[in-house]
Coordinates of C-alpha atoms in Angstrom, one line a residue:
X54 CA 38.3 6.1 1.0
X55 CA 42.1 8.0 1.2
X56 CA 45.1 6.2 1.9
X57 CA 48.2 8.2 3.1
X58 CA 51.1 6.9 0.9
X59 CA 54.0 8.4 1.5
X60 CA 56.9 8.6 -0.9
X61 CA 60.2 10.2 0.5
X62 CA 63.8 10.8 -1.4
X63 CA 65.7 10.2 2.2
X64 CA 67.5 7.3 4.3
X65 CA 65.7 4.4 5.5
X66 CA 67.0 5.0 8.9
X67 CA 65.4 8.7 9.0
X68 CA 62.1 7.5 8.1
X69 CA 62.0 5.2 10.7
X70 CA 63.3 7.6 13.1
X71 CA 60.0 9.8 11.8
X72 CA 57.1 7.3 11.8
X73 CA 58.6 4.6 13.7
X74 CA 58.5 0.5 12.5
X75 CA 55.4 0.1 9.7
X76 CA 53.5 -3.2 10.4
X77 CA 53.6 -3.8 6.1
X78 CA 57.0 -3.1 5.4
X79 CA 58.1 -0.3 3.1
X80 CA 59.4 -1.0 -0.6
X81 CA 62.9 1.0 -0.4
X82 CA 64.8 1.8 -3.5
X83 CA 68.1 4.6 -3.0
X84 CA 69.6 6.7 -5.8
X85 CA 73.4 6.6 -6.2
X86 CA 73.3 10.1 -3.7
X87 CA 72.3 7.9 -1.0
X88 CA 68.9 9.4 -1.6
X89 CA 65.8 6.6 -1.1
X90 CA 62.2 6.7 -2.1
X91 CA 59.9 4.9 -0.2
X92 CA 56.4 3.5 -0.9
X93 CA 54.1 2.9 1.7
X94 CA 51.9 0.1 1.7
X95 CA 53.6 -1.1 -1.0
X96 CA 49.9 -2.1 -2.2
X97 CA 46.4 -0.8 -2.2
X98 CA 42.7 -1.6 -3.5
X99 CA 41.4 -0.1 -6.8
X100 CA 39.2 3.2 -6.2
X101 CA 41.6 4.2 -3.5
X102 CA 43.3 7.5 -3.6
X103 CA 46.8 8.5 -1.5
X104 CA 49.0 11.1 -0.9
X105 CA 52.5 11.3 -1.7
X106 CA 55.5 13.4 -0.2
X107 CA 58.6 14.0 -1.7
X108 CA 61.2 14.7 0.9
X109 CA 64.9 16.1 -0.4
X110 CA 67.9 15.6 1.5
X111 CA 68.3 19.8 1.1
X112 CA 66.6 22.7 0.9
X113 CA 65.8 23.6 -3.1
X114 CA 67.6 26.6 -4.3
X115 CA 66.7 29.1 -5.8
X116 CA 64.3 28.4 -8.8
X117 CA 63.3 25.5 -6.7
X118 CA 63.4 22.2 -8.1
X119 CA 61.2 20.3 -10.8
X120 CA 60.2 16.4 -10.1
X121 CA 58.9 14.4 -13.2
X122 CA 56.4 11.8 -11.6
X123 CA 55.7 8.9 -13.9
X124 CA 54.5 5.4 -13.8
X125 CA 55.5 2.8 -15.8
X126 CA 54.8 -1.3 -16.1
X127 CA 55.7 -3.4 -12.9
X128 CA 56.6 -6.0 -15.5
X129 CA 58.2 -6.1 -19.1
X130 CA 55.4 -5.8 -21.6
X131 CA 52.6 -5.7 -19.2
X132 CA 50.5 -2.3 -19.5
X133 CA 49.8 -0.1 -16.6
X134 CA 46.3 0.2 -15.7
X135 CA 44.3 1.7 -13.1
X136 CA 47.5 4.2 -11.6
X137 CA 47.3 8.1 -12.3
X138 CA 49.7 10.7 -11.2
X139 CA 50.9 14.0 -11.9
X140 CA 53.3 14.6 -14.5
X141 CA 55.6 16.5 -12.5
X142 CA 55.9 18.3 -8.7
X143 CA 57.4 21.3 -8.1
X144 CA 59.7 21.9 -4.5
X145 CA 59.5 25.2 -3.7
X146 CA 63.3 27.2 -3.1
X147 CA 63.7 27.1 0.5
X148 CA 61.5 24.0 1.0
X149 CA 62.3 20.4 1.4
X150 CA 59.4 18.6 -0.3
X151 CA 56.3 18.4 -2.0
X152 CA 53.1 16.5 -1.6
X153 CA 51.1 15.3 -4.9
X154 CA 48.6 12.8 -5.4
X155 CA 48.2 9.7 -6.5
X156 CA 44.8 8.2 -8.0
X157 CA 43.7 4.7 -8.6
X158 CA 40.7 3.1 -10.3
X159 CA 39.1 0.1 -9.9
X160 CA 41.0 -3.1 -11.6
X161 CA 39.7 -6.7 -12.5
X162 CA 43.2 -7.9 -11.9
X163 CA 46.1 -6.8 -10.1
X164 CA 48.1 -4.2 -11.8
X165 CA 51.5 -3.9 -10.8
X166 CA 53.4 -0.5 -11.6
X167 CA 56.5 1.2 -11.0
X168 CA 56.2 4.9 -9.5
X169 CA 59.4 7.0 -11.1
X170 CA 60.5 10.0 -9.1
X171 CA 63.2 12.5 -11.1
X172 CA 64.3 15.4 -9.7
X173 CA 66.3 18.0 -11.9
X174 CA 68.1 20.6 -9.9
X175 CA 69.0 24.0 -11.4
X176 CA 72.8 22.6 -11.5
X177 CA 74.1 18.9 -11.6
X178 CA 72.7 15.6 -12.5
X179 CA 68.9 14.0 -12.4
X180 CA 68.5 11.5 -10.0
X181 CA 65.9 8.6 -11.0
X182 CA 64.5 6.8 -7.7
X183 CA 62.1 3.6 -8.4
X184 CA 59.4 2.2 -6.0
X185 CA 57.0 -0.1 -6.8
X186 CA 53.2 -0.4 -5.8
X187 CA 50.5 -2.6 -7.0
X188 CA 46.8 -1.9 -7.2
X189 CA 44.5 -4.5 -6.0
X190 CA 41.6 -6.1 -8.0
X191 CA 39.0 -6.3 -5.4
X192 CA 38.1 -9.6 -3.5
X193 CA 35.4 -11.1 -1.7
X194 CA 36.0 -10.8 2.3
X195 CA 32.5 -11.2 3.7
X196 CA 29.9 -13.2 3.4
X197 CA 26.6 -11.9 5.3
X198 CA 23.7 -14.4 5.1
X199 CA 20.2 -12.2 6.2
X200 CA 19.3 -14.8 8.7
X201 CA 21.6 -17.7 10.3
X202 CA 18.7 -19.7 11.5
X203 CA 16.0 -20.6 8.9
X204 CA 12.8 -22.5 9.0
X205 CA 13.5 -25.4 6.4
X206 CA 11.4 -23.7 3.6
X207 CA 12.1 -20.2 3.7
X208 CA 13.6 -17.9 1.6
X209 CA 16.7 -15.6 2.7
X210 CA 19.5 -13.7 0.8
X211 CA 23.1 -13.9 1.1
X212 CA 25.4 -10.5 0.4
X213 CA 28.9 -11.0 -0.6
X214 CA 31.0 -7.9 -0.1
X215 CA 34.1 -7.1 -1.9
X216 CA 37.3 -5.4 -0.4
X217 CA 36.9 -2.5 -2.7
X218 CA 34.8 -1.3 -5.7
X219 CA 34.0 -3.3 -8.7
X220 CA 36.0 -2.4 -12.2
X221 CA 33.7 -0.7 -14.9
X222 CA 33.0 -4.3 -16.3
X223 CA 32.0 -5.3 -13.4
X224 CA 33.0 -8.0 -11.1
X225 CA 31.7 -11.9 -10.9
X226 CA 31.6 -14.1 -7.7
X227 CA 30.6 -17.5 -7.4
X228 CA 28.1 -18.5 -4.6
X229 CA 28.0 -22.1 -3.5
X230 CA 26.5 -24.6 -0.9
X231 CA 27.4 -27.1 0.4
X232 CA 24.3 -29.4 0.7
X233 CA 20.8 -29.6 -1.7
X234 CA 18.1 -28.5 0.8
X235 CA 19.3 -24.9 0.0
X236 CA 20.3 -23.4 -3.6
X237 CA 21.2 -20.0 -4.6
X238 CA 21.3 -18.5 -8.5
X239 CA 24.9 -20.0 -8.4
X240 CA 26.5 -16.9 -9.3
X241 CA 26.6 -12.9 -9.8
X242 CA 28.2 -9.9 -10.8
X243 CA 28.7 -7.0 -8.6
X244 CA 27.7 -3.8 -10.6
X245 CA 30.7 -1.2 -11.6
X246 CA 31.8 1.1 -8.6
X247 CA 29.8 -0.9 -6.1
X248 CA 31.4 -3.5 -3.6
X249 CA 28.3 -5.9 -3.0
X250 CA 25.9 -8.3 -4.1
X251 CA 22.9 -9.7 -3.2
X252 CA 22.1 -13.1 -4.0
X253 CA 19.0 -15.2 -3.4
X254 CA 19.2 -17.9 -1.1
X255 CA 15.9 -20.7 -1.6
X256 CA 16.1 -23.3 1.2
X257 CA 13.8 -27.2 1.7
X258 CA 11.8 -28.3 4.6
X259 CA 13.9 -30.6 7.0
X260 CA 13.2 -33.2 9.2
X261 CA 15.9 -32.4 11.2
X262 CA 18.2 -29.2 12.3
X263 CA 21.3 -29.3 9.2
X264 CA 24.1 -26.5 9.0
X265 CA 24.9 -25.5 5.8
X266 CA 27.9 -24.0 4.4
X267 CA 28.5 -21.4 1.8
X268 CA 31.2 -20.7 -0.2
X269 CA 31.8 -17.7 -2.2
X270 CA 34.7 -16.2 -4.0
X271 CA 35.8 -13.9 -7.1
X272 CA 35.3 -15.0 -10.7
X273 CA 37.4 -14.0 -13.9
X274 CA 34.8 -13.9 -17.4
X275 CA 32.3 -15.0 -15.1
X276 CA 33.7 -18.6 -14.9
X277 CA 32.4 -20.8 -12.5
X278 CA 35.9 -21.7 -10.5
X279 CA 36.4 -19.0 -7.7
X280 CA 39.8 -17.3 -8.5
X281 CA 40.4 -15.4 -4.8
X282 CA 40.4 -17.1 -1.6
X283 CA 37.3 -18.7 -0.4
X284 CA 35.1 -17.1 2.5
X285 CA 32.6 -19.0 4.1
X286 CA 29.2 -19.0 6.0
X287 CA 27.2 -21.1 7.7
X288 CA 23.2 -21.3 7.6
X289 CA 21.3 -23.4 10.2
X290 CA 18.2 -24.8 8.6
X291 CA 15.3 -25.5 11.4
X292 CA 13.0 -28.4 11.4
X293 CA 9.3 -27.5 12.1
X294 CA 8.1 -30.5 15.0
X295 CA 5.0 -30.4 16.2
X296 CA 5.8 -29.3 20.1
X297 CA 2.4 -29.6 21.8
X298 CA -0.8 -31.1 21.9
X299 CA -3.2 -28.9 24.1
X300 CA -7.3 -30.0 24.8
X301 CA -10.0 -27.4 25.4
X302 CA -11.6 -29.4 27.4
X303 CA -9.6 -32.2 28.8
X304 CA -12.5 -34.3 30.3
X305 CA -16.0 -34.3 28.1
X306 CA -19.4 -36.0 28.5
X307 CA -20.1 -38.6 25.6
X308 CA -21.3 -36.8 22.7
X309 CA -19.9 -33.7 23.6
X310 CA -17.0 -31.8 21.4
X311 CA -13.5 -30.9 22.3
X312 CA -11.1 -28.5 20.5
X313 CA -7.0 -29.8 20.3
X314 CA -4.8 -26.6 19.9
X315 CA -1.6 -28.1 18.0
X316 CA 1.6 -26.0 18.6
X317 CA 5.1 -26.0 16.3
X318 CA 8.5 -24.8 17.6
X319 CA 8.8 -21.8 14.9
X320 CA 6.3 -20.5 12.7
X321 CA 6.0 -21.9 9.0
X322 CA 8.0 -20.6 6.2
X323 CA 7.0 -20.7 2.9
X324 CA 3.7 -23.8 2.4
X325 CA 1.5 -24.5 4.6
X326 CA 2.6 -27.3 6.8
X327 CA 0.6 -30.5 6.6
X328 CA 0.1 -31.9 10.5
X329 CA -1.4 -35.5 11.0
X330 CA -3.5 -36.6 13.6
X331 CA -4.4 -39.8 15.6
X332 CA -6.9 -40.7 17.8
X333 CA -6.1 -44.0 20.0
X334 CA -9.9 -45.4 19.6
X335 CA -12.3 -45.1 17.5
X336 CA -15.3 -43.4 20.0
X337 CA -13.3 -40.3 19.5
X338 CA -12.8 -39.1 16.2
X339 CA -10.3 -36.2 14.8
X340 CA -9.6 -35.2 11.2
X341 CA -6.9 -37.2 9.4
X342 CA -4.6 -33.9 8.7
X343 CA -4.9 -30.4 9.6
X344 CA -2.6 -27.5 7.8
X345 CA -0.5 -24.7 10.1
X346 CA -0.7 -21.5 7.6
X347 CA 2.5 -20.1 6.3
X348 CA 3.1 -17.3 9.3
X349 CA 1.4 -18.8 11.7
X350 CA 2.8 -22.0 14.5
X351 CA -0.3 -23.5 15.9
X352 CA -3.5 -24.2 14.3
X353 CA -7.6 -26.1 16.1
X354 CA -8.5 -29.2 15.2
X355 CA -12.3 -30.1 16.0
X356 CA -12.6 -33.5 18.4
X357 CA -16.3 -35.3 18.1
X358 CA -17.5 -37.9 20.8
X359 CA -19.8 -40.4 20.7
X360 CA -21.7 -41.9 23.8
X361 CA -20.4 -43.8 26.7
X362 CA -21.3 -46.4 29.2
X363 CA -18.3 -46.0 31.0
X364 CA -15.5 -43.3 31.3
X365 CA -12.7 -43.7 27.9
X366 CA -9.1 -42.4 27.8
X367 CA -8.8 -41.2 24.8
X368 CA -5.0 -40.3 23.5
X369 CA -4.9 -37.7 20.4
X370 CA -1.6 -37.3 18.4
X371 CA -0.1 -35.0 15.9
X372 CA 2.8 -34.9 13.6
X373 CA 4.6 -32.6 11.5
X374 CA 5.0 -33.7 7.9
X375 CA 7.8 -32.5 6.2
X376 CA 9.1 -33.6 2.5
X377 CA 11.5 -35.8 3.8
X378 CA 9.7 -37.0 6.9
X379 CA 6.8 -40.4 6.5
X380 CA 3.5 -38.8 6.6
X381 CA 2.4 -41.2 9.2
X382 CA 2.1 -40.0 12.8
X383 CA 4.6 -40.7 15.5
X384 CA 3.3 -44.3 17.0
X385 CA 1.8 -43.9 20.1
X386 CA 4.2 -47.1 21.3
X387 CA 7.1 -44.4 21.6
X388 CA 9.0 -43.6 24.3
X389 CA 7.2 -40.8 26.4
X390 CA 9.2 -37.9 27.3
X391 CA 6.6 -36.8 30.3
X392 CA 8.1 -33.8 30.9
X393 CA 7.5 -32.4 27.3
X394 CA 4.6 -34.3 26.6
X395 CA 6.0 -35.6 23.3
X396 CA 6.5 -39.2 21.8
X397 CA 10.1 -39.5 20.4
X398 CA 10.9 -41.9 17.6
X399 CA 14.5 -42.7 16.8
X400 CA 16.8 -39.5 17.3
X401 CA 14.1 -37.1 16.5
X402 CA 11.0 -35.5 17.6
X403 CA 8.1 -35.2 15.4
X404 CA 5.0 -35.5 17.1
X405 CA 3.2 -34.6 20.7
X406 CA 0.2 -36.1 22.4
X407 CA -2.2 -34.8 24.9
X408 CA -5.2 -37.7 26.5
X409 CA -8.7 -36.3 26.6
X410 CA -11.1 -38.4 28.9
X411 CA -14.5 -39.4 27.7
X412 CA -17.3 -39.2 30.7
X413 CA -20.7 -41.3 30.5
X414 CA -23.6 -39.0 30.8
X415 CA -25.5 -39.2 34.5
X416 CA -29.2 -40.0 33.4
X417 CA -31.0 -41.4 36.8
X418 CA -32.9 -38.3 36.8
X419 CA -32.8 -37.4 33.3
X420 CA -30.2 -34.6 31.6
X421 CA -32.8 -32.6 29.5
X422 CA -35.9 -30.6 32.1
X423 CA -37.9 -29.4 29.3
X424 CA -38.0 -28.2 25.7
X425 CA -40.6 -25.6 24.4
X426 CA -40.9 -23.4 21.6
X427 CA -41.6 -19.9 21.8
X428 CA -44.5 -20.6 20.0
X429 CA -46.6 -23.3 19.0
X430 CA -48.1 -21.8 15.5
X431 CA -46.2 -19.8 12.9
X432 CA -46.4 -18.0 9.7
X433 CA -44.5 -20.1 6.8
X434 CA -41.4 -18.1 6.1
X435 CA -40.7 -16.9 9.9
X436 CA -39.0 -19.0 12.6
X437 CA -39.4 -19.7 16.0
X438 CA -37.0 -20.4 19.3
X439 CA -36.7 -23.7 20.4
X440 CA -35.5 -23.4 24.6
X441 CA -33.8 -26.7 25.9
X442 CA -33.2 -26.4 29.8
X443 CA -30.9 -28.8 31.5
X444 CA -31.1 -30.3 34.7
X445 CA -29.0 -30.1 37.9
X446 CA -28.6 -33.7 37.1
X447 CA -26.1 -32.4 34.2
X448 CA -22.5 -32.0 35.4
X449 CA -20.9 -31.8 31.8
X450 CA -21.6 -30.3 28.3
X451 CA -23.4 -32.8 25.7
X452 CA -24.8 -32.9 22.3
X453 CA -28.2 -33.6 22.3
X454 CA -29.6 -34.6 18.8
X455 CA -32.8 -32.8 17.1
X456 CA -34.8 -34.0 13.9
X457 CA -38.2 -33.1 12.8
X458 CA -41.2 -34.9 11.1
X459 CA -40.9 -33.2 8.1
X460 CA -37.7 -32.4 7.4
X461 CA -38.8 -30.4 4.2
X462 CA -40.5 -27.8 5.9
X463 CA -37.6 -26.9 8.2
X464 CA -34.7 -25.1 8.6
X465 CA -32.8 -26.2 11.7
X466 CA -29.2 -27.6 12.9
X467 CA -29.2 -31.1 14.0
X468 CA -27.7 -30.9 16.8
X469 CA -27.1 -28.4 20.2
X470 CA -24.4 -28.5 22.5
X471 CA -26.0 -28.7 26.2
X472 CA -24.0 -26.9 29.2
X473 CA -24.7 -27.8 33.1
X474 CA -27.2 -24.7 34.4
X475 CA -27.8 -23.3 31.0
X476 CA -30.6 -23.4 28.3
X477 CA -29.6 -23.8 24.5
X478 CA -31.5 -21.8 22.4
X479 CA -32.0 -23.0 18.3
X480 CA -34.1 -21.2 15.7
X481 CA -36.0 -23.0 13.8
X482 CA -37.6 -21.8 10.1
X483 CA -40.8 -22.8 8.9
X484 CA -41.0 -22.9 5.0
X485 CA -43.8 -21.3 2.9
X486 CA -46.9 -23.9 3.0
X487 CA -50.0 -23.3 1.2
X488 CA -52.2 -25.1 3.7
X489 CA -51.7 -25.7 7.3
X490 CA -49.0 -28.2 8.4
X491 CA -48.3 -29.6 11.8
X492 CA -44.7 -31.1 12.9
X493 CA -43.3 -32.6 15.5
X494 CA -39.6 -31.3 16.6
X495 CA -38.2 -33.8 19.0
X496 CA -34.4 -33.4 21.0
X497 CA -33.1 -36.5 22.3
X498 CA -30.0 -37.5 24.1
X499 CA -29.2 -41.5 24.6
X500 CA -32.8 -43.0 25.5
X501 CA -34.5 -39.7 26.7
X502 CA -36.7 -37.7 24.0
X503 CA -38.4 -34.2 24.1
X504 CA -40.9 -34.0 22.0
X505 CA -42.5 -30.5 20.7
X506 CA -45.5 -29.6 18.5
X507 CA -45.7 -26.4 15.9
X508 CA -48.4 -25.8 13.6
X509 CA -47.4 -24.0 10.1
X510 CA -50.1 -22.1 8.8
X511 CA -50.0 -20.1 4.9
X512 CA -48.1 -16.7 5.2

């Protein structure tokens, strides 16, 4: 990065005339000739380089004229650091300046300096004109987090940039925040020549949306206490709530399963989250707790039924659980915020609901038409298809129930889900017997029974 700097041996009043009002205003310093030199910006950051213009007052004569450049310390016994120039600048005869440069290298603390301009003509006296410029230790002026909106839980970094580059010992900054659901390392050293740092940023799970504020600032020997002005950023850490509770189906037959879909706002960061559940009575039955992977915002939770005699409104309830939140559910007492579905506690949402209704099973004419096997005798070690077929009497799916007389000797599920117009198929395996075996399979649902006969003969 090049800053023009621009020294000139003339009057105020023509530099203006030249370049017009500067915003930073010029350090002036004039030579008994009425001769000035002018600095401008009378300060810069480390690592910057600029250009500097000697202006005389006259053409140079012949020979031209020599300028001895020089810096020297800003202040009495300090030592000048960071500043280089030429020794001396020749103006051509005929010409009225010179242009040199001036080089700067990165400093861990100001360093102020005086640049010396003397010009020995051929003839006459040396004048000595005096401006001063400082070089700037760099500071922090930004503070970037990667993400201003976090899942309470995730991880993030935070970059501090610097207004220039780091000395060759490097540079420290301090990294704070302002509340203990995040952390950071606490602090950091920006590498020689560079003018950033990344610094880890570790946040908590919340129960509820908090801002947090970081605070980060320049160190001297790596001391805790920030030494340049403070720049600040804000974080937003987002609680994970448990938005809503959908049923696949809504309305069952008794016995028959349902599956509840649970949805979060944002996808979980870090752990997986821990969601409870409810059911309102006890003929429907869900799993106490159910985890949303890390990645993921919704997760299935299995719903079992049991029988009815009449229909049952059944209301199924989930909560996000959170280190600082109670691990019980939302009560089901809360108020109801119908069009979100969601039972509010207090000021903040947790939990949802959805209501799955529980149907009786129509049995005037009987739900199961026939079960048969695909064959009534078979080798031990093979299996067999066992067809149930519904009948039109069936409006809903149920779970019809299957056991076997000897237990041992099979290999089936106990149970089959039933659908309205079509026939559930289960494969039963017969186990290795050494002399014929006959069993009885029967399906039942409520009071009605199917009964079926297969005889296992030796392989």
């Amino acid at each position: 990065m090049r800053t023009n700097l621009l020294i000139t041996l003339a009057t105020v009043a023509g530099l203006n005339a030249a370049t017009g009002a500067h915003a930073r205003a010029p350090s002036v310093r004039h030579s008994a000739s009425g001769d000035s030199l002018v600095v401008v910006p009378r300060s810069m950051p480390g690592g910057q380089s600029a250009l500097a213009t000697i202006v005389l007052a006259a053409e140079a004569p012949t020979g031209g004229v020599t300028v001895a450049i020089a810096v020297a310390p800003g202040a009495r016994g300090a030592v000048v650091t960071g500043i280089t120039v030429p020794s001396t600048v020749t103006i051509a005869a005929g010409s009225k300046r010179a242009t040199f440069r001036i080089a700067t290298t990165p400093v861990a603390t100001d360093a102020a300096a005086l640049i010396t301009a003397v010009i020995t003509p051929p003839a006459g006296m040396a004048m000595r004109v005096v401006a001063p410029l400082t070089v700037l230790a760099p500071v922090v002026v930004a503070l970037t987090p990667s993400a201003t909106r976090l899942v309470g839980g995730a991880t993030a970094t935070v970059r501090v940039q610097l207004s220039g580059p780091a000395p060759a010992s490097g540079m420290g900054v301090a990294l704070s925040v302002s509340n203990a659901l995040a952390t950071v390392t606490g602090g950091a050293v920006v590498a020689a020549g560079s003018e950033s740092v990344v610094i880890p940023l570790a946040t908590r799970a919340v129960s509820q949306d908090v801002d947090i504020r970081l605070v980060a600032g320049t160190t001297v020997q790596m001391s805790d206490a920030p030494v340049s002005p403070p720049i600040n950023a804000s974080v937003s850490l987002l609680a994970l709530r448990v938005t809503s509770v959908t049923l696949a189906p809504a309305t069952v037959a008794g016995g028959a399963p349902s599956t509840a879909t649970i949805t979060l706002n944002l996808p979980v960061a870090g752990n997986p989250l821990e969601v409870t559940m409810v059911s309102s009575v006890p003929g429907v039955t869900v799993p106490s707790s159910v985890r949303v992977p890390a990645g993921s915002n919704r997760v299935n939770a299995a719903i079992s039924t049991s029988v009815v005699d009449a229909p049952l409104a059944a209301r199924i309830s989930a909560s996000a659980v959170t280190a600082d939140l109670p691990r019980a559910p939302a009560p089901l007492g809360g108020v109801v915020d119908g069009s979100a579905n969601t039972v509010i506690t207090g000021e903040s949402t947790h939990g949802a609901f959805a209501d799955l209704t529980v149907t009786p099973v129509a049995r005037s004419a009987g739900v199961i038409a026939s079960a048969t096997l695909s064959s009534v005798q078979v080798a031990g070690g093979s299996a067999v298809l066992l067809s149930i077929v519904p009948t039109s009497a069936l409006t809903a799916a149920v779970v019809v129930q299957m056991v076997c007389s000897r237990p041992d000797l099979v290999v089936m599920p106990a149970s089959v889900t039933l659908e309205p117009g079509r026939t559930a198929q289960v494969r039963v395996i017969a186990a290795r017997v050494s002399t014929p075996v006959t069993l009885t399979v029967v399906v039942s649902i409520g009071t009605e029974r199917r009964a079926v006969t297969l005889l296992v003969n030796p392989p």
